[in-house]
PDB file of C-alpha atoms in Angstrom:
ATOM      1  CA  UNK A   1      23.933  72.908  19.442  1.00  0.00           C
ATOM      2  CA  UNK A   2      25.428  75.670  21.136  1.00  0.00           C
ATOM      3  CA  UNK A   3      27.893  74.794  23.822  1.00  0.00           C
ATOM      4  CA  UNK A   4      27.455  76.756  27.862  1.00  0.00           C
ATOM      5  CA  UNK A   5      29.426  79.459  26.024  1.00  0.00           C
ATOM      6  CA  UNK A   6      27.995  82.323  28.752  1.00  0.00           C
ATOM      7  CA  UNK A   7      30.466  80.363  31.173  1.00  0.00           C
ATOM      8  CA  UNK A   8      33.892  80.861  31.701  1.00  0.00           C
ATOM      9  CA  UNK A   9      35.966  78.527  29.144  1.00  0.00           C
ATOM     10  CA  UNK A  10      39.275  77.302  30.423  1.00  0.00           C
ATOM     11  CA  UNK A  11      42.778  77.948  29.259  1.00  0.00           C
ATOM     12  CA  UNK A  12      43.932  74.626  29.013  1.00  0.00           C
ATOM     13  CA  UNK A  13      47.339  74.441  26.850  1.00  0.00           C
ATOM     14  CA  UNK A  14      47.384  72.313  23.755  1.00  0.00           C
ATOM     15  CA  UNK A  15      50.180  70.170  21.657  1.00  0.00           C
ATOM     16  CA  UNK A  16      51.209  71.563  18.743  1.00  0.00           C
ATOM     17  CA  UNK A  17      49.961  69.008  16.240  1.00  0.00           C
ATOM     18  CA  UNK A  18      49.455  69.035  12.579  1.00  0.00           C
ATOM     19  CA  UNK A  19      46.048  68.523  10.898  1.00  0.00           C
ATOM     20  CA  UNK A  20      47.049  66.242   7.928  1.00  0.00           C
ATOM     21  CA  UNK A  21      45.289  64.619   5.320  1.00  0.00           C
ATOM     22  CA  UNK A  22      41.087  63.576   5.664  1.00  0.00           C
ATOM     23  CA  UNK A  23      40.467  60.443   5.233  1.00  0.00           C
ATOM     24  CA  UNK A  24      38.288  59.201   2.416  1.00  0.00           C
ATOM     25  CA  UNK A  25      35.116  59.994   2.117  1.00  0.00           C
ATOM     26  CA  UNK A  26      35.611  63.045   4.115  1.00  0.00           C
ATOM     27  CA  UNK A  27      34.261  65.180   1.935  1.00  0.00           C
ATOM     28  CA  UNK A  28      31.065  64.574   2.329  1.00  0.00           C
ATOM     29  CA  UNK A  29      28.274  66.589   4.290  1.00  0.00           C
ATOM     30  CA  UNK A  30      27.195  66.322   6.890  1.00  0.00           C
ATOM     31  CA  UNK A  31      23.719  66.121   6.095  1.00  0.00           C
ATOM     32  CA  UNK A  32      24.876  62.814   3.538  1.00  0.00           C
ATOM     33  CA  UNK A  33      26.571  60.675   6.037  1.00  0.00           C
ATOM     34  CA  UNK A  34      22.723  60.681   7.935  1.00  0.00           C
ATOM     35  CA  UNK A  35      23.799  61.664  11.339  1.00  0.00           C
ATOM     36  CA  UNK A  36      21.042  61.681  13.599  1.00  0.00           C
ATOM     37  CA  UNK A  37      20.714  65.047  14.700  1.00  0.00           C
ATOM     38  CA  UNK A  38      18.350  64.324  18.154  1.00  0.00           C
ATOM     39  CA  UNK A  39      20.906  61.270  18.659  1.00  0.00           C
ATOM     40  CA  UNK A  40      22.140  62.227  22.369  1.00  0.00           C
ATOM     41  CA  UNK A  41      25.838  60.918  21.457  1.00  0.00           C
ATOM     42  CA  UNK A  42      25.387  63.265  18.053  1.00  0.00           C
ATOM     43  CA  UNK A  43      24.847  65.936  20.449  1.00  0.00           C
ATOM     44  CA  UNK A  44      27.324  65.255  23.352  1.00  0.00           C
ATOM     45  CA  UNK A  45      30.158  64.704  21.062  1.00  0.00           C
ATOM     46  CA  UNK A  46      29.207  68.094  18.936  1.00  0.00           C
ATOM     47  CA  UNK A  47      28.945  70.134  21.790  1.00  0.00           C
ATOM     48  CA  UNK A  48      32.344  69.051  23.103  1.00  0.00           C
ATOM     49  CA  UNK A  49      33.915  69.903  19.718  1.00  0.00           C
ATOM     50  CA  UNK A  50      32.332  73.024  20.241  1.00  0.00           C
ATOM     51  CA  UNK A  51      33.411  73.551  23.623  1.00  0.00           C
ATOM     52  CA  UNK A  52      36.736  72.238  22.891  1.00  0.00           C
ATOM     53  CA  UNK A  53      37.379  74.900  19.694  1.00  0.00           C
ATOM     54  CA  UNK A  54      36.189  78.046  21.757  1.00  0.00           C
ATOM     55  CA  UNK A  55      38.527  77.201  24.365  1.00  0.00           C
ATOM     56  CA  UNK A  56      41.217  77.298  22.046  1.00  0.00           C
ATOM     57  CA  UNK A  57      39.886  80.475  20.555  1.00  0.00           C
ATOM     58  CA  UNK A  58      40.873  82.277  23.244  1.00  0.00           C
ATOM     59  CA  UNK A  59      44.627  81.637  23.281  1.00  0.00           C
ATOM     60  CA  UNK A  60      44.615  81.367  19.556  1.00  0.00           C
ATOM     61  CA  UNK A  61      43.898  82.594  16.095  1.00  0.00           C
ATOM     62  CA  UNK A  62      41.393  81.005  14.023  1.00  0.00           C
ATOM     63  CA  UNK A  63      44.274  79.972  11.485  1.00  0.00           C
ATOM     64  CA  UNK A  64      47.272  78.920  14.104  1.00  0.00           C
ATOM     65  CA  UNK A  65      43.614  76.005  15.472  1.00  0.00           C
ATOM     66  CA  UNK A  66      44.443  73.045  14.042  1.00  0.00           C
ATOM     67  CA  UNK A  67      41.881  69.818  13.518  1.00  0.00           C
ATOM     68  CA  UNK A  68      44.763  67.818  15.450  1.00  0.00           C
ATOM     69  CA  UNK A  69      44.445  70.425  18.482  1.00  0.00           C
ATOM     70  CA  UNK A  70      40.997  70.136  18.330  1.00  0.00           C
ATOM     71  CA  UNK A  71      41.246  65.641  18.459  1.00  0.00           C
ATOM     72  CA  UNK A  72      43.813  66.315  21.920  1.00  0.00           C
ATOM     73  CA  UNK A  73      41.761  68.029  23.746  1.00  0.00           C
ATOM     74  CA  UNK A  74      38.758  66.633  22.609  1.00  0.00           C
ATOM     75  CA  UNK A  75      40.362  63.294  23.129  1.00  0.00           C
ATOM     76  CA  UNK A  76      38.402  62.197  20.370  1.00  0.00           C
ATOM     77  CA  UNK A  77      39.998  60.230  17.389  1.00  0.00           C
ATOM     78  CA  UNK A  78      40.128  61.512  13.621  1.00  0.00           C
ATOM     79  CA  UNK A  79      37.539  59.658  11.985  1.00  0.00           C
ATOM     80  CA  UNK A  80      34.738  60.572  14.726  1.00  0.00           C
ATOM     81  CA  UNK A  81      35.807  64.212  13.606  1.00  0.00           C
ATOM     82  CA  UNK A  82      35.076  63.978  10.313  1.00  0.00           C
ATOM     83  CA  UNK A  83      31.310  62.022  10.634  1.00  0.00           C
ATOM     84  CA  UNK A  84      30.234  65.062  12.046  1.00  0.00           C
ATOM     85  CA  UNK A  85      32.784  67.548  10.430  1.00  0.00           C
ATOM     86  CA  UNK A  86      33.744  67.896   6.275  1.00  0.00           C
ATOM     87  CA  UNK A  87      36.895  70.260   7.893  1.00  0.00           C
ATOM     88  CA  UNK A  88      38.153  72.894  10.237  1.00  0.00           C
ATOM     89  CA  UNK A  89      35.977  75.446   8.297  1.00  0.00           C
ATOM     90  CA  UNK A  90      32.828  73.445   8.450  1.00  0.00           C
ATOM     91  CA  UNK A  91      33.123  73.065  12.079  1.00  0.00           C
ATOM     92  CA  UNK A  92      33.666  77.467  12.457  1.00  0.00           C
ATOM     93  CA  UNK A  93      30.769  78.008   9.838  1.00  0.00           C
ATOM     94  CA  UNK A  94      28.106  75.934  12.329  1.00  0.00           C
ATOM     95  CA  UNK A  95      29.659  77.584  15.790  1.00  0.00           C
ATOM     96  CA  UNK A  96      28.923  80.968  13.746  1.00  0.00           C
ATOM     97  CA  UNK A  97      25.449  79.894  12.428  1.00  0.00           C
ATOM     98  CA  UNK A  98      24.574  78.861  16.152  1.00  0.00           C
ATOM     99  CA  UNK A  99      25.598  82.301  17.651  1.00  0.00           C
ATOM    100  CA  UNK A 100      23.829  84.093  14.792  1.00  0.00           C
ATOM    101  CA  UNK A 101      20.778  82.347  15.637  1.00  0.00           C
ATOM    102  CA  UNK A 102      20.940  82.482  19.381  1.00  0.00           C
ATOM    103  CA  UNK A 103      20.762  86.630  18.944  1.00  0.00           C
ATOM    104  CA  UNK A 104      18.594  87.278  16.183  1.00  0.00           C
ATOM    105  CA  UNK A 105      15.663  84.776  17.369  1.00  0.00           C
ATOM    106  CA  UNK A 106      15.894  86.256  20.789  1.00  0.00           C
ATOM    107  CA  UNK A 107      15.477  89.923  18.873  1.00  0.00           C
ATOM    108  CA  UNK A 108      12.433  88.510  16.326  1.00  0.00           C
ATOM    109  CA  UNK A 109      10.544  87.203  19.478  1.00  0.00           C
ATOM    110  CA  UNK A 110      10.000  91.166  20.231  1.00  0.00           C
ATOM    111  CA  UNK A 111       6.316  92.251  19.598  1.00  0.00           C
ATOM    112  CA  UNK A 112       7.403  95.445  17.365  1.00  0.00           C
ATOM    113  CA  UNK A 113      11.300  94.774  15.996  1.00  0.00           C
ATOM    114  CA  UNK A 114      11.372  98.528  15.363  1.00  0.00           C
ATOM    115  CA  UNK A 115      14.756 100.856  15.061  1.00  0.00           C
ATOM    116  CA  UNK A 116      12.828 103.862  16.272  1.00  0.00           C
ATOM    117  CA  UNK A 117      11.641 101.728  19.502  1.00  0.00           C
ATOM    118  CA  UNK A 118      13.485 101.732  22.713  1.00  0.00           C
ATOM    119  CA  UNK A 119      11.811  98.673  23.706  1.00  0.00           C
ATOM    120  CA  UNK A 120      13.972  96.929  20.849  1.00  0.00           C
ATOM    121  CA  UNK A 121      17.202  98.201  21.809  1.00  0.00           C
ATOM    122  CA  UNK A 122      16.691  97.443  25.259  1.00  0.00           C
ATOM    123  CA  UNK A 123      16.258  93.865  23.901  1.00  0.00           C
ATOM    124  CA  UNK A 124      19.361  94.005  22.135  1.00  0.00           C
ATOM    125  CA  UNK A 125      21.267  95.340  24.463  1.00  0.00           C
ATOM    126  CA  UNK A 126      20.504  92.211  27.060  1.00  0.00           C
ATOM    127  CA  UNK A 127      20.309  90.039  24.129  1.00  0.00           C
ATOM    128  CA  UNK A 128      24.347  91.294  23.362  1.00  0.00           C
ATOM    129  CA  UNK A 129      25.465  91.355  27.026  1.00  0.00           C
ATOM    130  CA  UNK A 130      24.161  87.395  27.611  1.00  0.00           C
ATOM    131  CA  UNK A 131      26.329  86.107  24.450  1.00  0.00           C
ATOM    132  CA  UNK A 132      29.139  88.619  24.740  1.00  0.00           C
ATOM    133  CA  UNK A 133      31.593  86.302  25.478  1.00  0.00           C
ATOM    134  CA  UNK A 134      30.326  84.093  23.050  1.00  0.00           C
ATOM    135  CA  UNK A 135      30.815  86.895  20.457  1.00  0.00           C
ATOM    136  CA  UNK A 136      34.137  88.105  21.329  1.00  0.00           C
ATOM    137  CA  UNK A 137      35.227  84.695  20.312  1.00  0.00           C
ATOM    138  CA  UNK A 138      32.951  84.131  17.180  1.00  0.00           C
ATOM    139  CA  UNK A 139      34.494  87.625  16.239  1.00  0.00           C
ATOM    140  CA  UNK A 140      38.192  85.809  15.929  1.00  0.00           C
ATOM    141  CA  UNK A 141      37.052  83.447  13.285  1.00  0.00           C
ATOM    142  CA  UNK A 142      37.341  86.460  11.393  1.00  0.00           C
ATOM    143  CA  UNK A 143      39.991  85.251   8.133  1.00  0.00           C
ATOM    144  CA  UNK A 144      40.115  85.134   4.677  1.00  0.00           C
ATOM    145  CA  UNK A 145      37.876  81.837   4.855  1.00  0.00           C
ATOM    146  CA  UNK A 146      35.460  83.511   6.970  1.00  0.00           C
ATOM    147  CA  UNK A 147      34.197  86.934   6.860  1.00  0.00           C
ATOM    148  CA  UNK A 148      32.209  87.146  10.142  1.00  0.00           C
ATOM    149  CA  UNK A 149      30.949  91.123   9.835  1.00  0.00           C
ATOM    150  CA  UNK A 150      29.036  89.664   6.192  1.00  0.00           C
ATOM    151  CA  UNK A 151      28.051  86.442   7.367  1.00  0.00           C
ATOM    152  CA  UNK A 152      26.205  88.253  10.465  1.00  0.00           C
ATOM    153  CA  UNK A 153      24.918  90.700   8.263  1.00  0.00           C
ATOM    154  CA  UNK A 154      23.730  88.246   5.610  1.00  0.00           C
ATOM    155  CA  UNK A 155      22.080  86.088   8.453  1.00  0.00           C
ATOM    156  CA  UNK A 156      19.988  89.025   9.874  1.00  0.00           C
ATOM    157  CA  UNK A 157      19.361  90.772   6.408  1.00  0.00           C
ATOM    158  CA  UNK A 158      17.476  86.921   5.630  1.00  0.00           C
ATOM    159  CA  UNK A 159      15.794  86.650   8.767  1.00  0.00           C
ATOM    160  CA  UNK A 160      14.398  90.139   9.365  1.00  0.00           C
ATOM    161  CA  UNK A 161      13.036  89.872   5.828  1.00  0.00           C
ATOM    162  CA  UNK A 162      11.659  86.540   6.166  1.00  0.00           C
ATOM    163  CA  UNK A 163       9.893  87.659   9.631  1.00  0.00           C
ATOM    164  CA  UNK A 164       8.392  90.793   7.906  1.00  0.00           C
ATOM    165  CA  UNK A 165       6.933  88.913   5.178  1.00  0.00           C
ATOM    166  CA  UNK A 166       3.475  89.262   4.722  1.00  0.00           C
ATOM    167  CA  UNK A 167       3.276  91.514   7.452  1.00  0.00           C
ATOM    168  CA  UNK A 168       4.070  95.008   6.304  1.00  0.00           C
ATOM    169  CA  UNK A 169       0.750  95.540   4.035  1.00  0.00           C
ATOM    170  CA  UNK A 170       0.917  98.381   1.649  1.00  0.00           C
ATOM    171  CA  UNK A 171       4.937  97.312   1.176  1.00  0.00           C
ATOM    172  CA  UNK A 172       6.479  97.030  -2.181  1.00  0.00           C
ATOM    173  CA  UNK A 173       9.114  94.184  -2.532  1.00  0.00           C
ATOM    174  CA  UNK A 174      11.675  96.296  -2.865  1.00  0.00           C
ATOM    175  CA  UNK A 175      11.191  98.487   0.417  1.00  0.00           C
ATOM    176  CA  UNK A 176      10.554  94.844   2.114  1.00  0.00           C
ATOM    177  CA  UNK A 177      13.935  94.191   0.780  1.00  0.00           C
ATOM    178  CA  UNK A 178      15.517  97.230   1.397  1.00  0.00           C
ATOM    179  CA  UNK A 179      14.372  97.757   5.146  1.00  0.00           C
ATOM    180  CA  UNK A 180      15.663  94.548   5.832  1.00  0.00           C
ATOM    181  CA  UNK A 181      18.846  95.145   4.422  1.00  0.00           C
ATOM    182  CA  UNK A 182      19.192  98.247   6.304  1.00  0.00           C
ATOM    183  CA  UNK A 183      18.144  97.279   9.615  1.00  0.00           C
ATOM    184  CA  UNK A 184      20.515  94.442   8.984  1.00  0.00           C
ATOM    185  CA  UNK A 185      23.352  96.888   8.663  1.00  0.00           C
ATOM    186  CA  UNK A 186      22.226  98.751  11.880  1.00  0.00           C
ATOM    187  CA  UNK A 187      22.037  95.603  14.031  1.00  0.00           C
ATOM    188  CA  UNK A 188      25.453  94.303  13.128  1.00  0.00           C
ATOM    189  CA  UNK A 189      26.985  97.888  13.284  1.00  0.00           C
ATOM    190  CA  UNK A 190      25.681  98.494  16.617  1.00  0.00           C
ATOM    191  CA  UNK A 191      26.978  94.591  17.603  1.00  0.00           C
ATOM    192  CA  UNK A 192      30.336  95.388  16.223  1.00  0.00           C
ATOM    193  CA  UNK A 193      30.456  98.785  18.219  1.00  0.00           C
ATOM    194  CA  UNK A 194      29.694  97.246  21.137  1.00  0.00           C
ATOM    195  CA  UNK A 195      32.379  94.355  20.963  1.00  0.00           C
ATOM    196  CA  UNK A 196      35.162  96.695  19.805  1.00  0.00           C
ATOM    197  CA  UNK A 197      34.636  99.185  22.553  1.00  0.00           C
ATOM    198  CA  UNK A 198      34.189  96.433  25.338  1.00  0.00           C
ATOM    199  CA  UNK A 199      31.780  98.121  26.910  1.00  0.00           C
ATOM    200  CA  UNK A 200      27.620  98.202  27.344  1.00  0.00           C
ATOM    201  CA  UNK A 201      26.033 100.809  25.454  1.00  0.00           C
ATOM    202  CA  UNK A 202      23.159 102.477  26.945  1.00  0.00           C
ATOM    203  CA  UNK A 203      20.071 101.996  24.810  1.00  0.00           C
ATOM    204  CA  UNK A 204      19.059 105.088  25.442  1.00  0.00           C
ATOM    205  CA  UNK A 205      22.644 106.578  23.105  1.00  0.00           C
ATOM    206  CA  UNK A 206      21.769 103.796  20.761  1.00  0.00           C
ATOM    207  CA  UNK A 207      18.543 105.445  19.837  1.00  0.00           C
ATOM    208  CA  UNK A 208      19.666 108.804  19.876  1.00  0.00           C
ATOM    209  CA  UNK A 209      22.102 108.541  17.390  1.00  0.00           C
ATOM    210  CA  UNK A 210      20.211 106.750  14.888  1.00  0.00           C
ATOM    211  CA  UNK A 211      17.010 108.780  15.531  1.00  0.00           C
ATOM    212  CA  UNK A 212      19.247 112.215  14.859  1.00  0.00           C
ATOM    213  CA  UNK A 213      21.243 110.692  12.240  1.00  0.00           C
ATOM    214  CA  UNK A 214      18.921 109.297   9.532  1.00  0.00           C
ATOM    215  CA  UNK A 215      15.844 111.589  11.016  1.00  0.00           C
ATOM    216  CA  UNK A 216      14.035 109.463  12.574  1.00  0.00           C
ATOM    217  CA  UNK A 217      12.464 111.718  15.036  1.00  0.00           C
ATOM    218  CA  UNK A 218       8.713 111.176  14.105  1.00  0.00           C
ATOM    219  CA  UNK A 219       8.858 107.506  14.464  1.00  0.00           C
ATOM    220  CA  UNK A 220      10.465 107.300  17.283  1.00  0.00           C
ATOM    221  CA  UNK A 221       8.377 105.100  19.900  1.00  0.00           C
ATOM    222  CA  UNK A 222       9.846 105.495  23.432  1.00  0.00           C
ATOM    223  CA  UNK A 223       8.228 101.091  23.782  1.00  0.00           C
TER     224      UNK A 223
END
């Protein structure tokens, strides 16, 4: 459940608490403790936590966040934390997952998902510009817990491969597997580029470059 993260979040200040022991039976997942997922108080209160940890994002490094912080402004007590939560890192890993999914199923809804197409990168570049702000903050959860640049590229490595199955007759496996990987390492490359330089890149210089650099000239598709 992805929170309105294409608004402006607030900068509201937070105590500096402590996030202290879980309580037993904390450990478990999610997924054990049976939460019902449609339930619209599951999805109210997840969407605040979600709300509530970009917010402090943005002031804040992923390892100064406490799970205390996160209960003040919330205003939600421990224990309601941890039925939906095993930890901080828990909560991170499914605000990540969300914004990974939000881009690439937006990009795999494209007709022809095709480096050498313009069409694609045009996608892209809308599909980047509507979650920026979401990504700039996703992109400080970067720690030695989390590895965002891998997890991204892991995500879209999976799901290009999984939408090319049984599509590209005549493929081996291994090209399957290697395309996939590839493209995978384009898309976050060209994500990364575009949040460190804080600016839009023009399709148009997006297809260039990887057109003259790997040689892509004769299967280049202007749409």
């Amino acid at each position: 459940m992805v929170s309105g993260s294409d608004n402006k979040l607030k900068n509201d200040a937070s105590d500096d608490c402590c996030e202290g022991n879980m309580p037993a039976g904390s450990q478990k997942a999610k997924e054990v403790k049976s939460l019902n997922r449609s339930d619209r108080r599951v999805v109210r209160t997840e969407k605040k936590i979600h709300q509530v940890f970009l917010e402090l994002l943005q002031d804040k490094t992923y390892g100064e966040i406490t799970v205390g912080m996160i209960l003040d402004k919330a205003k939600i007590n421990r224990s309601t934390f941890y039925k939906h939560y095993i930890n901080k890192h828990d909560l991170a890993s499914e605000v990540m997952a969300n914004c990974q999914e939000a881009i690439i199923s937006s990009l795999l809804g494209e007709e022809r998902l095709s480096l050498g197409n313009l069409g694609f990168f045009k996608s892209l570049q809308a599909t980047l510009t509507k979650h920026r702000e979401m990504l700039k903050l996703v992109k400080r959860l970067n720690s030695e817990d989390l590895d965002v640049r891998k997890s991204f590229h892991d995500y879209f490595y999976r799901s290009i491969k999984k939408h090319y199955e049984g599509k590209l007759y005549g493929s081996s496996e291994e090209e399957l597997d290697l395309g996939s990987y590839v493209s995978a390492d384009i898309l976050i490359s060209v994500l990364m580029y575009y949040l460190d330089k804080g600016e839009e890149v023009h399709p148009d210089n997006i297809i260039r470059v990887i057109v003259n650099m790997y040689g892509l000239r004769s299967y280049y598709t202007p749409e």
